[in-house]
């Protein structure tokens, strides 16, 4: 079954790229059929023309008609200028037979528009400028094309390759009874052809997908001038930099449950964010294609070429044609609704995208600790023993996880009474260690009239329906199940209510949630998912919104956890399926990976791609879900995971147990050390998440984000930055004795976090690695806050002291920040109960000052250690100065060989103003 699915998908996507026509093998995707239509269309060379005499300019948008020469079906185009240098282009049928699906609930607010001014332009063109006038849309009438111009340079062209494609909804020939409707057939002589091609009815095994109003796909091309580096459109087990698809598969966005997914594959897996970024020296752009149906993206990069112009004199003999990347988006249905994010910098792009879809939810602090999962921890005894194991081996951890077997026959919100007779007692044990519990809750609901979640949902009509009008039924873990229709706000409200403590028997306030199988996964369904003609709230077919189904479950779950605390506590919800904007609801992981080195390696680009498309809180199963990692791989995975945002060990059923202490003392020590490094850095992680939350800065960053003007960084994906201060290069090869680390930036200096050795930037260094080496480098010019003592879990560390790691720049200065709040509530937001401090080091003086005066959060915590790297001269004295003028001498240790200065036994309150003078 699985093999067949993969074969289908690959074949379909490849067909699309190569243009080979095939018969109706697929049945259930646009991939093959879209290709057929594409061929059909292109062979007719029909183009679109904008009717610029129809232009109307409203408060929000400029509208005009576009018409296809062949079908003559009018389309309505709307161009919006949106606050923050964003353009939006919407194209829909002028008068569709019935409304076409427009994705709701993703945009956080109705974006504020800026009035576009129409300037110049002759009869054949129209120029729209935003208020400031440096960004312009040049619209050409015939053939229809839009050029996005910034400072007189065309940065992007739309439809310059004539790939605008819009299949209008049709009344089936058989139903056209009236004369008028019969006449309609003249506008589309192709319907019979389409039927012959099988586009009205496709087969996938035993499934028949009838398209009531015929094929409805849409497509559009974008040419990015001067760009050859593109990123984004997760989720694929692929490189960070998007590949040219001209001789291979197109990137597919279709949320699917793919156990042990193949790597370096363009097949869609669990989630989709239809958003890509393009970067070149001096500019970053973004294209956000707001469509939730099955989508394909083709990418074709044309390298720069040098022409020799023989006719001309020797001076002008050579002309360089800029490189260009063409991106072709195609979706099965819906409308064209695309946002053009114009940057120009990577951080502008992050702000623009977050303005549309929201920022990362601020996670509760515990969720940045280490999570211990397994399918399954068998019973309460098992949980108790594993929990104790961490303490016995002095390994910190924060969260115990229970998979599907904890329930009564996979009925979510229940407990298996034999295995977990007293769930509250078990949670009290965890609470006593300041730890939490996460349990799973999937979207499929076992069909069982005695199961109250099922019977109540059934009674209220809360399930997705099949096209005959009954409840959709499909097989998943519990056997025959129905699927909650989370697209219905009433269903979401009801589902959220299931998390209240009274409704969810056995739950307490330390219990959090994991949403799995929400692509949705339907065993024995086409491609292991739901039929496209299943019906949702509002009568929308599943095909319209497939990719956003999981997003809605995540939303309802997060809302449920907030509600059960009466709005006070931050939720933690992990989801497998996601869409643009899922960051607002919690964390995402990369699903069922395999315990092989190649999967450890691919986790880095996969997480980088999620991170730059808004989803900062992401991680991969540490150790690999499927199979048994050897001890060395497990250690390397813990070391990598400790430096990735969501840090959870997980393993499938029937794999050997692999808790950190089961591989012998030496390996236990290595894993303990990796996890301890994670806990030491928690203040820095927390600050980075605060930045992601308030300023949309990714936590885990590809090098090109931090060094957008350094070409050498654009293709790097075996290392990354955490924030702007730490560069991490996880070891992903077996028996490695060295790794080649690229240290970017010609004006930079980098310090090895372990040996304190330093290098100037813009070079690759060979770093010797032993099994205990995690190659981490601190950027000169940064200050990183750490915890100096590690507890059993984050809860034990709230009062423990801090240290500051100061790494001086080539100019001898450094900066850093620190953020603190209660770690769990919304008081930071509603009551401004937070502390945001700034550290700066200049001319031998380290200053702690307030970074945000709006916040108040008194703390007793002190900075007890300061470690400075890159201090060239031995100081003669070090003194601390408090804001009341008190001066105290400090004992210090200086190492001339390494140029480091260590100050210990300090007692400087982290939340107050003070200075340290080094003379
Ligand atoms: C699939 C998930 O990807 C995996 O993490 C989980 O353990 C199983 N479902 C069982 O719930």
mmCIF file of N, CA and C in Angstrom, residues 116-160:
data_model
loop_
_atom_site.group_PDB
_atom_site.id
_atom_site.type_symbol
_atom_site.label_atom_id
_atom_site.label_comp_id
_atom_site.label_asym_id
_atom_site.label_seq_id
_atom_site.Cartn_x
_atom_site.Cartn_y
_atom_site.Cartn_z
ATOM 1 N N UNK A 116 -3.266 52.644 -2.996
ATOM 2 C CA UNK A 116 -2.301 52.651 -4.093
ATOM 3 C C UNK A 116 -2.679 53.785 -5.037
ATOM 4 N N UNK A 117 -1.664 54.492 -5.449
ATOM 5 C CA UNK A 117 -1.920 55.632 -6.329
ATOM 6 C C UNK A 117 -1.631 55.184 -7.753
ATOM 7 N N UNK A 118 -2.585 55.433 -8.642
ATOM 8 C CA UNK A 118 -2.286 55.021 -10.011
ATOM 9 C C UNK A 118 -1.633 56.202 -10.722
ATOM 10 N N UNK A 119 -0.437 55.934 -11.196
ATOM 11 C CA UNK A 119 0.296 57.009 -11.839
ATOM 12 C C UNK A 119 0.689 56.560 -13.247
ATOM 13 N N UNK A 120 0.838 57.466 -14.115
ATOM 14 C CA UNK A 120 1.208 57.267 -15.527
ATOM 15 C C UNK A 120 0.508 56.060 -16.134
ATOM 16 N N UNK A 121 1.186 55.353 -16.973
ATOM 17 C CA UNK A 121 0.583 54.205 -17.635
ATOM 18 C C UNK A 121 -0.256 54.669 -18.806
ATOM 19 N N UNK A 122 -0.026 54.028 -19.975
ATOM 20 C CA UNK A 122 -0.839 54.382 -21.136
ATOM 21 C C UNK A 122 -2.024 53.424 -21.202
ATOM 22 N N UNK A 123 -2.669 53.363 -22.344
ATOM 23 C CA UNK A 123 -3.841 52.500 -22.463
ATOM 24 C C UNK A 123 -3.481 51.048 -22.214
ATOM 25 N N UNK A 124 -2.246 50.711 -22.550
ATOM 26 C CA UNK A 124 -1.843 49.312 -22.431
ATOM 27 C C UNK A 124 -1.197 48.977 -21.113
ATOM 28 N N UNK A 125 -1.145 49.927 -20.195
ATOM 29 C CA UNK A 125 -0.513 49.610 -18.923
ATOM 30 C C UNK A 125 -1.040 50.508 -17.807
ATOM 31 N N UNK A 126 -0.755 50.058 -16.600
ATOM 32 C CA UNK A 126 -1.198 50.803 -15.432
ATOM 33 C C UNK A 126 -0.084 50.696 -14.400
ATOM 34 N N UNK A 127 0.239 51.812 -13.754
ATOM 35 C CA UNK A 127 1.278 51.765 -12.723
ATOM 36 C C UNK A 127 0.639 52.136 -11.393
ATOM 37 N N UNK A 128 0.786 51.243 -10.419
ATOM 38 C CA UNK A 128 0.258 51.516 -9.079
ATOM 39 C C UNK A 128 1.427 51.676 -8.126
ATOM 40 N N UNK A 129 1.427 52.775 -7.374
ATOM 41 C CA UNK A 129 2.540 53.009 -6.451
ATOM 42 C C UNK A 129 2.008 53.084 -5.036
ATOM 43 N N UNK A 130 2.801 52.602 -4.073
ATOM 44 C CA UNK A 130 2.372 52.794 -2.691
ATOM 45 C C UNK A 130 2.685 54.250 -2.322
ATOM 46 N N UNK A 131 2.197 54.696 -1.179
ATOM 47 C CA UNK A 131 2.300 56.097 -0.800
ATOM 48 C C UNK A 131 3.703 56.665 -0.949
ATOM 49 N N UNK A 132 4.692 55.859 -0.543
ATOM 50 C CA UNK A 132 6.062 56.378 -0.539
ATOM 51 C C UNK A 132 6.656 56.425 -1.942
ATOM 52 N N UNK A 133 6.061 55.635 -2.822
ATOM 53 C CA UNK A 133 6.454 55.727 -4.219
ATOM 54 C C UNK A 133 7.687 54.937 -4.612
ATOM 55 N N UNK A 134 8.360 54.249 -3.646
ATOM 56 C CA UNK A 134 9.537 53.492 -4.076
ATOM 57 C C UNK A 134 9.181 52.067 -4.497
ATOM 58 N N UNK A 135 7.956 51.655 -4.244
ATOM 59 C CA UNK A 135 7.519 50.335 -4.716
ATOM 60 C C UNK A 135 6.381 50.547 -5.704
ATOM 61 N N UNK A 136 6.493 49.886 -6.818
ATOM 62 C CA UNK A 136 5.458 50.081 -7.837
ATOM 63 C C UNK A 136 5.061 48.744 -8.449
ATOM 64 N N UNK A 137 3.780 48.668 -8.850
ATOM 65 C CA UNK A 137 3.307 47.522 -9.622
ATOM 66 C C UNK A 137 3.038 48.028 -11.035
ATOM 67 N N UNK A 138 3.782 47.530 -11.990
ATOM 68 C CA UNK A 138 3.528 47.896 -13.385
ATOM 69 C C UNK A 138 2.646 46.809 -13.976
ATOM 70 N N UNK A 139 1.462 47.160 -14.361
ATOM 71 C CA UNK A 139 0.553 46.151 -14.910
ATOM 72 C C UNK A 139 0.480 46.335 -16.418
ATOM 73 N N UNK A 140 0.798 45.299 -17.146
ATOM 74 C CA UNK A 140 0.715 45.362 -18.603
ATOM 75 C C UNK A 140 -0.548 44.625 -19.022
ATOM 76 N N UNK A 141 -1.269 45.217 -19.983
ATOM 77 C CA UNK A 141 -2.570 44.647 -20.350
ATOM 78 C C UNK A 141 -2.459 43.377 -21.188
ATOM 79 N N UNK A 142 -1.659 43.429 -22.243
ATOM 80 C CA UNK A 142 -1.721 42.322 -23.194
ATOM 81 C C UNK A 142 -0.343 41.896 -23.704
ATOM 82 N N UNK A 143 0.088 40.700 -23.377
ATOM 83 C CA UNK A 143 -0.529 39.757 -22.460
ATOM 84 C C UNK A 143 -0.399 40.251 -21.018
ATOM 85 N N UNK A 144 -1.319 39.804 -20.195
ATOM 86 C CA UNK A 144 -1.364 40.279 -18.808
ATOM 87 C C UNK A 144 -0.079 39.924 -18.072
ATOM 88 N N UNK A 145 0.474 40.944 -17.419
ATOM 89 C CA UNK A 145 1.719 40.732 -16.667
ATOM 90 C C UNK A 145 1.827 41.812 -15.602
ATOM 91 N N UNK A 146 2.404 41.470 -14.467
ATOM 92 C CA UNK A 146 2.675 42.499 -13.447
ATOM 93 C C UNK A 146 4.171 42.465 -13.131
ATOM 94 N N UNK A 147 4.795 43.621 -13.143
ATOM 95 C CA UNK A 147 6.187 43.728 -12.681
ATOM 96 C C UNK A 147 6.194 44.477 -11.363
ATOM 97 N N UNK A 148 6.897 43.910 -10.398
ATOM 98 C CA UNK A 148 7.061 44.603 -9.119
ATOM 99 C C UNK A 148 8.385 45.345 -9.187
ATOM 100 N N UNK A 149 8.304 46.648 -9.040
ATOM 101 C CA UNK A 149 9.502 47.469 -9.242
ATOM 102 C C UNK A 149 9.863 48.154 -7.933
ATOM 103 N N UNK A 150 11.124 48.045 -7.578
ATOM 104 C CA UNK A 150 11.603 48.752 -6.396
ATOM 105 C C UNK A 150 12.788 49.591 -6.814
ATOM 106 N N UNK A 151 12.726 50.859 -6.489
ATOM 107 C CA UNK A 151 13.803 51.780 -6.870
ATOM 108 C C UNK A 151 14.228 51.574 -8.316
ATOM 109 N N UNK A 152 13.255 51.571 -9.179
ATOM 110 C CA UNK A 152 13.454 51.485 -10.638
ATOM 111 C C UNK A 152 13.996 50.130 -11.108
ATOM 112 N N UNK A 153 14.081 49.152 -10.204
ATOM 113 C CA UNK A 153 14.587 47.846 -10.631
ATOM 114 C C UNK A 153 13.437 46.826 -10.540
ATOM 115 N N UNK A 154 13.278 46.031 -11.618
ATOM 116 C CA UNK A 154 12.220 45.003 -11.554
ATOM 117 C C UNK A 154 12.740 43.865 -10.680
ATOM 118 N N UNK A 155 12.062 43.625 -9.562
ATOM 119 C CA UNK A 155 12.531 42.531 -8.710
ATOM 120 C C UNK A 155 11.734 41.251 -8.946
ATOM 121 N N UNK A 156 10.490 41.419 -9.388
ATOM 122 C CA UNK A 156 9.662 40.230 -9.603
ATOM 123 C C UNK A 156 8.669 40.494 -10.729
ATOM 124 N N UNK A 157 8.475 39.488 -11.571
ATOM 125 C CA UNK A 157 7.436 39.614 -12.596
ATOM 126 C C UNK A 157 6.428 38.501 -12.378
ATOM 127 N N UNK A 158 5.163 38.841 -12.580
ATOM 128 C CA UNK A 158 4.103 37.855 -12.391
ATOM 129 C C UNK A 158 3.447 37.595 -13.738
ATOM 130 N N UNK A 159 3.317 36.345 -14.056
ATOM 131 C CA UNK A 159 2.728 35.898 -15.327
ATOM 132 C C UNK A 159 3.555 36.298 -16.539
ATOM 133 N N UNK A 160 4.819 36.548 -16.351
ATOM 134 C CA UNK A 160 5.635 36.869 -17.529
ATOM 135 C C UNK A 160 5.867 35.612 -18.359
#
